mmCIF file of C-alpha atoms in Angstrom:
data_model
loop_
_atom_site.group_PDB
_atom_site.id
_atom_site.type_symbol
_atom_site.label_atom_id
_atom_site.label_comp_id
_atom_site.label_asym_id
_atom_site.label_seq_id
_atom_site.Cartn_x
_atom_site.Cartn_y
_atom_site.Cartn_z
ATOM 1 C CA UNK P 15 -0.173 -10.034 29.939
ATOM 2 C CA UNK P 16 -3.804 -11.038 29.566
ATOM 3 C CA UNK P 17 -5.353 -12.974 26.752
ATOM 4 C CA UNK P 18 -8.576 -11.465 25.547
ATOM 5 C CA UNK P 19 -11.583 -12.924 23.904
ATOM 6 C CA UNK P 20 -15.050 -13.344 25.237
ATOM 7 C CA UNK P 21 -18.063 -15.567 25.029
ATOM 8 C CA UNK P 22 -20.188 -12.975 23.274
ATOM 9 C CA UNK P 23 -21.309 -14.375 19.949
ATOM 10 C CA UNK P 24 -21.775 -12.112 16.944
ATOM 11 C CA UNK P 25 -21.184 -12.025 13.216
ATOM 12 C CA UNK P 26 -17.517 -11.491 14.014
ATOM 13 C CA UNK P 27 -17.155 -14.562 16.217
ATOM 14 C CA UNK P 28 -16.395 -17.269 13.601
ATOM 15 C CA UNK P 29 -13.535 -15.249 12.123
ATOM 16 C CA UNK P 30 -12.118 -13.900 15.374
ATOM 17 C CA UNK P 31 -12.355 -17.259 17.159
ATOM 18 C CA UNK P 32 -9.308 -18.315 15.126
ATOM 19 C CA UNK P 33 -7.233 -15.363 16.414
ATOM 20 C CA UNK P 34 -5.494 -15.658 19.782
ATOM 21 C CA UNK P 35 -5.257 -12.059 20.949
ATOM 22 C CA UNK P 36 -2.695 -11.288 23.655
ATOM 23 C CA UNK P 37 -2.935 -7.685 24.846
ATOM 24 C CA UNK P 38 -0.494 -6.523 27.510
ATOM 25 C CA UNK P 39 -2.290 -3.835 29.491
ATOM 26 C CA UNK P 40 0.864 -3.059 31.463
ATOM 27 C CA UNK P 41 2.947 -2.385 28.363
ATOM 28 C CA UNK P 42 3.917 1.164 27.312
ATOM 29 C CA UNK P 43 2.780 0.163 23.793
ATOM 30 C CA UNK P 44 -0.757 1.551 23.319
ATOM 31 C CA UNK P 45 -3.522 -1.041 23.296
ATOM 32 C CA UNK P 46 -4.864 0.170 19.954
ATOM 33 C CA UNK P 47 -1.442 -0.430 18.397
ATOM 34 C CA UNK P 48 -1.158 -3.908 19.933
ATOM 35 C CA UNK P 49 -4.603 -4.796 18.594
ATOM 36 C CA UNK P 50 -3.827 -3.400 15.145
ATOM 37 C CA UNK P 51 -0.544 -5.326 14.946
ATOM 38 C CA UNK P 52 -2.184 -8.603 15.949
ATOM 39 C CA UNK P 53 -5.034 -8.154 13.487
ATOM 40 C CA UNK P 54 -2.547 -7.287 10.738
ATOM 41 C CA UNK P 55 -0.483 -10.386 11.543
ATOM 42 C CA UNK P 56 -3.609 -12.566 11.397
ATOM 43 C CA UNK P 57 -4.482 -11.111 7.996
ATOM 44 C CA UNK P 58 -0.916 -11.427 6.707
ATOM 45 C CA UNK P 59 -0.736 -15.121 7.656
ATOM 46 C CA UNK P 60 -4.162 -16.005 6.289
ATOM 47 C CA UNK P 61 -5.797 -16.593 9.684
ATOM 48 C CA UNK P 62 -8.227 -13.839 8.736
ATOM 49 C CA UNK P 63 -9.008 -14.174 5.033
ATOM 50 C CA UNK P 64 -10.441 -11.670 2.536
ATOM 51 C CA UNK P 65 -14.189 -11.451 3.064
ATOM 52 C CA UNK P 66 -14.108 -12.347 6.774
ATOM 53 C CA UNK P 67 -16.363 -10.117 8.867
ATOM 54 C CA UNK P 68 -15.043 -8.739 12.146
ATOM 55 C CA UNK P 69 -18.330 -7.177 13.230
ATOM 56 C CA UNK P 70 -18.819 -3.576 14.293
ATOM 57 C CA UNK P 71 -16.872 -1.577 16.868
ATOM 58 C CA UNK P 72 -19.376 -2.296 19.649
ATOM 59 C CA UNK P 73 -19.091 -6.054 19.034
ATOM 60 C CA UNK P 74 -15.302 -5.885 18.943
ATOM 61 C CA UNK P 75 -14.955 -3.728 22.059
ATOM 62 C CA UNK P 76 -17.288 -6.031 24.009
ATOM 63 C CA UNK P 77 -15.598 -9.167 22.730
ATOM 64 C CA UNK P 78 -12.071 -7.934 23.494
ATOM 65 C CA UNK P 79 -12.822 -5.997 26.665
ATOM 66 C CA UNK P 80 -11.567 -2.726 25.199
ATOM 67 C CA UNK P 81 -13.053 0.737 24.879
ATOM 68 C CA UNK P 82 -14.715 1.736 21.608
ATOM 69 C CA UNK P 83 -12.172 4.536 20.943
ATOM 70 C CA UNK P 84 -9.323 2.012 21.291
ATOM 71 C CA UNK P 85 -10.947 -0.410 18.868
ATOM 72 C CA UNK P 86 -11.893 2.419 16.487
ATOM 73 C CA UNK P 87 -8.284 3.662 16.345
ATOM 74 C CA UNK P 88 -6.929 0.150 15.681
ATOM 75 C CA UNK P 89 -9.479 -0.488 12.940
ATOM 76 C CA UNK P 90 -8.870 2.900 11.328
ATOM 77 C CA UNK P 91 -5.118 2.264 11.124
ATOM 78 C CA UNK P 92 -5.801 -0.931 9.127
ATOM 79 C CA UNK P 93 -8.465 0.767 7.018
ATOM 80 C CA UNK P 94 -5.841 3.395 6.143
ATOM 81 C CA UNK P 95 -3.485 0.574 5.075
ATOM 82 C CA UNK P 96 -6.191 -0.922 2.868
ATOM 83 C CA UNK P 97 -6.423 -4.161 4.851
ATOM 84 C CA UNK P 98 -9.927 -3.583 6.248
ATOM 85 C CA UNK P 99 -13.038 -1.787 5.048
ATOM 86 C CA UNK P 100 -16.085 -0.541 6.934
ATOM 87 C CA UNK P 101 -19.404 -1.538 5.344
ATOM 88 C CA UNK P 102 -22.623 0.121 6.458
ATOM 89 C CA UNK P 103 -25.002 -2.390 8.016
ATOM 90 C CA UNK P 104 -22.367 -5.130 7.871
ATOM 91 C CA UNK P 105 -19.435 -4.053 9.986
ATOM 92 C CA UNK P 106 -15.708 -4.317 9.431
ATOM 93 C CA UNK P 107 -14.499 -6.706 6.734
ATOM 94 C CA UNK P 108 -11.095 -7.997 5.673
ATOM 95 C CA UNK P 109 -10.231 -6.801 2.174
ATOM 96 C CA UNK P 110 -6.820 -8.342 1.558
ATOM 97 C CA UNK P 111 -3.429 -8.637 3.130
ATOM 98 C CA UNK P 112 -0.199 -6.927 2.209
ATOM 99 C CA UNK P 113 2.343 -9.665 1.630
ATOM 100 C CA UNK P 114 5.697 -8.979 3.295
ATOM 101 C CA UNK P 115 8.316 -10.951 1.440
ATOM 102 C CA UNK P 116 11.785 -11.529 2.872
ATOM 103 C CA UNK P 117 14.710 -10.549 0.685
ATOM 104 C CA UNK P 118 16.110 -13.993 0.024
ATOM 105 C CA UNK P 119 16.427 -16.307 -2.957
ATOM 106 C CA UNK P 120 12.943 -17.768 -2.945
ATOM 107 C CA UNK P 121 10.012 -17.763 -5.344
ATOM 108 C CA UNK P 122 6.943 -15.597 -4.896
ATOM 109 C CA UNK P 123 4.759 -18.695 -5.312
ATOM 110 C CA UNK P 124 6.499 -20.553 -2.467
ATOM 111 C CA UNK P 125 6.395 -17.498 -0.187
ATOM 112 C CA UNK P 126 2.676 -16.931 -0.809
ATOM 113 C CA UNK P 127 1.855 -20.595 -0.331
ATOM 114 C CA UNK P 128 3.810 -20.732 2.938
ATOM 115 C CA UNK P 129 1.917 -17.667 4.181
ATOM 116 C CA UNK P 130 -1.450 -19.274 3.409
ATOM 117 C CA UNK P 131 -2.202 -16.728 0.689
ATOM 118 C CA UNK P 132 -3.646 -19.169 -1.871
ATOM 119 C CA UNK P 133 -1.517 -18.197 -4.908
ATOM 120 C CA UNK P 134 -2.767 -18.717 -8.438
ATOM 121 C CA UNK P 135 -1.080 -18.070 -11.773
ATOM 122 C CA UNK P 136 -2.240 -17.205 -15.266
ATOM 123 C CA UNK P 137 0.385 -17.631 -17.972
ATOM 124 C CA UNK P 138 0.043 -14.751 -20.406
ATOM 125 C CA UNK P 139 3.012 -15.662 -22.573
ATOM 126 C CA UNK P 140 5.290 -18.696 -22.901
ATOM 127 C CA UNK P 141 7.306 -18.646 -26.093
ATOM 128 C CA UNK P 142 10.791 -18.578 -27.521
ATOM 129 C CA UNK P 143 12.416 -15.463 -28.883
ATOM 130 C CA UNK P 144 15.801 -13.947 -29.683
ATOM 131 C CA UNK P 145 17.465 -12.431 -26.624
ATOM 132 C CA UNK P 146 17.669 -8.655 -26.747
ATOM 133 C CA UNK P 147 20.800 -6.977 -25.407
ATOM 134 C CA UNK P 148 19.589 -6.516 -21.789
ATOM 135 C CA UNK P 149 18.491 -10.136 -21.471
ATOM 136 C CA UNK P 150 21.633 -11.483 -23.150
ATOM 137 C CA UNK P 151 23.887 -9.468 -20.839
ATOM 138 C CA UNK P 152 22.052 -10.685 -17.732
ATOM 139 C CA UNK P 153 22.179 -14.349 -18.797
ATOM 140 C CA UNK P 154 25.731 -14.191 -20.148
ATOM 141 C CA UNK P 155 24.733 -15.344 -23.645
ATOM 142 C CA UNK P 156 25.106 -13.879 -27.107
ATOM 143 C CA UNK P 157 22.636 -11.242 -28.208
ATOM 144 C CA UNK P 158 20.063 -12.910 -30.449
ATOM 145 C CA UNK P 159 20.507 -16.337 -28.844
ATOM 146 C CA UNK P 160 17.261 -18.170 -28.206
ATOM 147 C CA UNK P 161 15.592 -17.765 -24.812
ATOM 148 C CA UNK P 162 12.247 -18.696 -23.323
ATOM 149 C CA UNK P 163 10.170 -15.624 -22.460
ATOM 150 C CA UNK P 164 7.513 -15.997 -19.766
ATOM 151 C CA UNK P 165 4.886 -13.518 -18.664
ATOM 152 C CA UNK P 166 2.623 -14.473 -15.769
ATOM 153 C CA UNK P 167 -0.026 -12.784 -13.657
ATOM 154 C CA UNK P 168 0.212 -13.912 -10.022
ATOM 155 C CA UNK P 169 -2.874 -13.514 -7.823
ATOM 156 C CA UNK P 170 -3.887 -14.269 -4.239
ATOM 157 C CA UNK P 171 -7.457 -14.907 -3.126
ATOM 158 C CA UNK P 172 -8.546 -14.100 -6.681
ATOM 159 C CA UNK P 173 -6.962 -10.622 -6.685
ATOM 160 C CA UNK P 174 -3.939 -9.729 -8.883
ATOM 161 C CA UNK P 175 -0.736 -9.010 -6.998
ATOM 162 C CA UNK P 176 2.195 -9.133 -9.420
ATOM 163 C CA UNK P 177 3.077 -9.290 -13.101
ATOM 164 C CA UNK P 178 6.164 -11.434 -13.654
ATOM 165 C CA UNK P 179 8.400 -11.427 -16.731
ATOM 166 C CA UNK P 180 11.140 -14.062 -16.838
ATOM 167 C CA UNK P 181 13.752 -15.100 -19.381
ATOM 168 C CA UNK P 182 15.594 -18.427 -19.304
ATOM 169 C CA UNK P 183 18.132 -20.103 -21.620
ATOM 170 C CA UNK P 184 16.133 -22.100 -24.163
ATOM 171 C CA UNK P 185 17.891 -25.364 -23.372
ATOM 172 C CA UNK P 186 17.535 -25.112 -19.578
ATOM 173 C CA UNK P 187 14.291 -27.051 -19.021
ATOM 174 C CA UNK P 188 10.863 -27.735 -20.455
ATOM 175 C CA UNK P 189 8.426 -25.051 -19.291
ATOM 176 C CA UNK P 190 4.960 -26.512 -19.749
ATOM 177 C CA UNK P 191 2.235 -23.862 -19.450
ATOM 178 C CA UNK P 192 -0.120 -26.077 -17.458
ATOM 179 C CA UNK P 193 2.611 -26.847 -14.915
ATOM 180 C CA UNK P 194 3.560 -23.169 -14.690
ATOM 181 C CA UNK P 195 -0.035 -22.375 -13.768
ATOM 182 C CA UNK P 196 -0.081 -25.119 -11.131
ATOM 183 C CA UNK P 197 3.197 -24.413 -9.354
ATOM 184 C CA UNK P 198 6.145 -22.016 -9.120
ATOM 185 C CA UNK P 199 8.984 -21.573 -11.604
ATOM 186 C CA UNK P 200 11.716 -22.179 -9.015
ATOM 187 C CA UNK P 201 9.966 -25.339 -7.866
ATOM 188 C CA UNK P 202 9.998 -26.592 -11.469
ATOM 189 C CA UNK P 203 13.695 -25.776 -11.711
ATOM 190 C CA UNK P 204 14.466 -27.693 -8.519
ATOM 191 C CA UNK P 205 12.466 -30.679 -9.808
ATOM 192 C CA UNK P 206 14.582 -30.603 -12.973
ATOM 193 C CA UNK P 207 17.746 -30.884 -10.867
ATOM 194 C CA UNK P 208 18.774 -27.230 -11.034
ATOM 195 C CA UNK P 209 20.228 -26.050 -7.719
ATOM 196 C CA UNK P 210 19.739 -22.325 -7.197
ATOM 197 C CA UNK P 211 22.631 -20.782 -5.309
ATOM 198 C CA UNK P 212 22.607 -16.984 -5.461
ATOM 199 C CA UNK P 213 21.150 -13.951 -7.186
ATOM 200 C CA UNK P 214 21.724 -10.301 -7.915
ATOM 201 C CA UNK P 215 18.618 -8.250 -7.250
ATOM 202 C CA UNK P 216 17.553 -4.621 -7.548
ATOM 203 C CA UNK P 217 14.374 -3.261 -5.929
ATOM 204 C CA UNK P 218 12.743 -0.015 -7.028
ATOM 205 C CA UNK P 219 9.437 1.786 -7.443
ATOM 206 C CA UNK P 220 7.501 3.689 -10.097
ATOM 207 C CA UNK P 221 4.012 4.679 -11.155
ATOM 208 C CA UNK P 222 1.768 2.265 -13.023
ATOM 209 C CA UNK P 223 1.342 2.804 -16.755
ATOM 210 C CA UNK P 224 -2.257 2.412 -18.010
ATOM 211 C CA UNK P 225 -1.663 -1.137 -19.324
ATOM 212 C CA UNK P 226 -0.026 -2.230 -16.058
ATOM 213 C CA UNK P 227 -2.794 -0.653 -14.017
ATOM 214 C CA UNK P 228 -5.408 -2.585 -16.003
ATOM 215 C CA UNK P 229 -3.551 -5.881 -15.482
ATOM 216 C CA UNK P 230 -3.162 -5.346 -11.746
ATOM 217 C CA UNK P 231 -6.591 -3.824 -11.053
ATOM 218 C CA UNK P 232 -5.042 -0.522 -9.997
ATOM 219 C CA UNK P 233 -5.606 3.036 -11.147
ATOM 220 C CA UNK P 234 -3.128 4.525 -13.662
ATOM 221 C CA UNK P 235 -0.317 6.200 -11.763
ATOM 222 C CA UNK P 236 -0.685 3.974 -8.690
ATOM 223 C CA UNK P 237 2.522 3.032 -6.898
ATOM 224 C CA UNK P 238 4.225 -0.152 -8.051
ATOM 225 C CA UNK P 239 7.226 -1.931 -6.574
ATOM 226 C CA UNK P 240 9.723 -3.260 -9.099
ATOM 227 C CA UNK P 241 12.266 -6.038 -8.855
ATOM 228 C CA UNK P 242 14.964 -7.091 -11.294
ATOM 229 C CA UNK P 243 16.781 -10.339 -10.527
ATOM 230 C CA UNK P 244 19.377 -12.596 -12.122
ATOM 231 C CA UNK P 245 19.572 -16.025 -10.469
ATOM 232 C CA UNK P 246 22.574 -18.365 -10.635
ATOM 233 C CA UNK P 247 22.911 -22.093 -10.032
ATOM 234 C CA UNK P 248 25.609 -23.794 -7.976
ATOM 235 C CA UNK P 249 27.988 -23.837 -10.943
ATOM 236 C CA UNK P 250 27.791 -20.043 -11.340
ATOM 237 C CA UNK P 251 25.643 -20.256 -14.497
ATOM 238 C CA UNK P 252 22.920 -17.610 -14.927
ATOM 239 C CA UNK P 253 19.676 -19.573 -15.170
ATOM 240 C CA UNK P 254 16.985 -16.898 -14.981
ATOM 241 C CA UNK P 255 16.536 -13.166 -15.485
ATOM 242 C CA UNK P 256 13.335 -11.600 -14.184
ATOM 243 C CA UNK P 257 11.715 -8.179 -14.223
ATOM 244 C CA UNK P 258 8.655 -8.042 -11.981
ATOM 245 C CA UNK P 259 6.141 -5.415 -10.862
ATOM 246 C CA UNK P 260 4.047 -5.641 -7.683
ATOM 247 C CA UNK P 261 1.099 -3.687 -6.335
ATOM 248 C CA UNK P 262 2.571 -1.536 -3.559
ATOM 249 C CA UNK P 263 -0.830 -1.534 -1.832
ATOM 250 C CA UNK P 264 -0.575 -5.306 -1.373
ATOM 251 C CA UNK P 265 3.121 -6.110 -1.312
ATOM 252 C CA UNK P 266 6.264 -5.126 0.578
ATOM 253 C CA UNK P 267 9.848 -6.336 0.845
ATOM 254 C CA UNK P 268 10.957 -7.164 4.373
ATOM 255 C CA UNK P 269 14.568 -6.253 5.269
ATOM 256 C CA UNK P 270 16.603 -7.327 8.261
ATOM 257 C CA UNK P 271 19.555 -5.014 8.861
ATOM 258 C CA UNK P 272 22.546 -5.806 11.030
ATOM 259 C CA UNK P 273 25.274 -3.528 12.373
ATOM 260 C CA UNK P 274 28.757 -4.609 11.299
ATOM 261 C CA UNK P 275 31.081 -5.307 14.230
#
């Protein structure tokens, strides 16, 4: 295995200097695929941030010691995924990363922060209301009982990623809007002494309605991922019911599957 990277300086150098490429020329895995995977990983983990310039194909091929067709194929695969864009007279530029979130009981805010994605939140709604039947059933409370209804727009690098709707028992904790915009909901719950233990979760997909598309900066009919979750504390009490939508172009759930013995 040989580590690549040269001394040639170009517009791409400052961004690519932070990426430690390791291309195995003896591997049966094509070099273009190795390069694409390593660039995608650097984008996913925030090493290459939105707006970073990677230079043109000539710069990249010289810098990495690869042929132009190899570099072109790697770049095109990430352009097709929406992670990179080619700009005339500028070169190749990082657009955004697709967040791959593990299926575990964690908050989107914590996952984005850990991945270096610079999460930000705008609280659209934070008010009390009577629980409708779906919410009451999920939380194990009487229909019409008071709950706190939250609606938040979660963004990374200034671009919307998800619209989050959450419902919590009204007496659970104080949900200050300013704090909700500064940190994650689960982090606030942990600070209040609530120990999250388990959850029931359903993942799906559908097309974006016009209002959703406008919120998430997508076109109407674009693919959205959906998640419905009920979270429980260590006493078995339902403490949160959420219905969330995510931009499929920027978000994916990451599964690990095991064969039963």
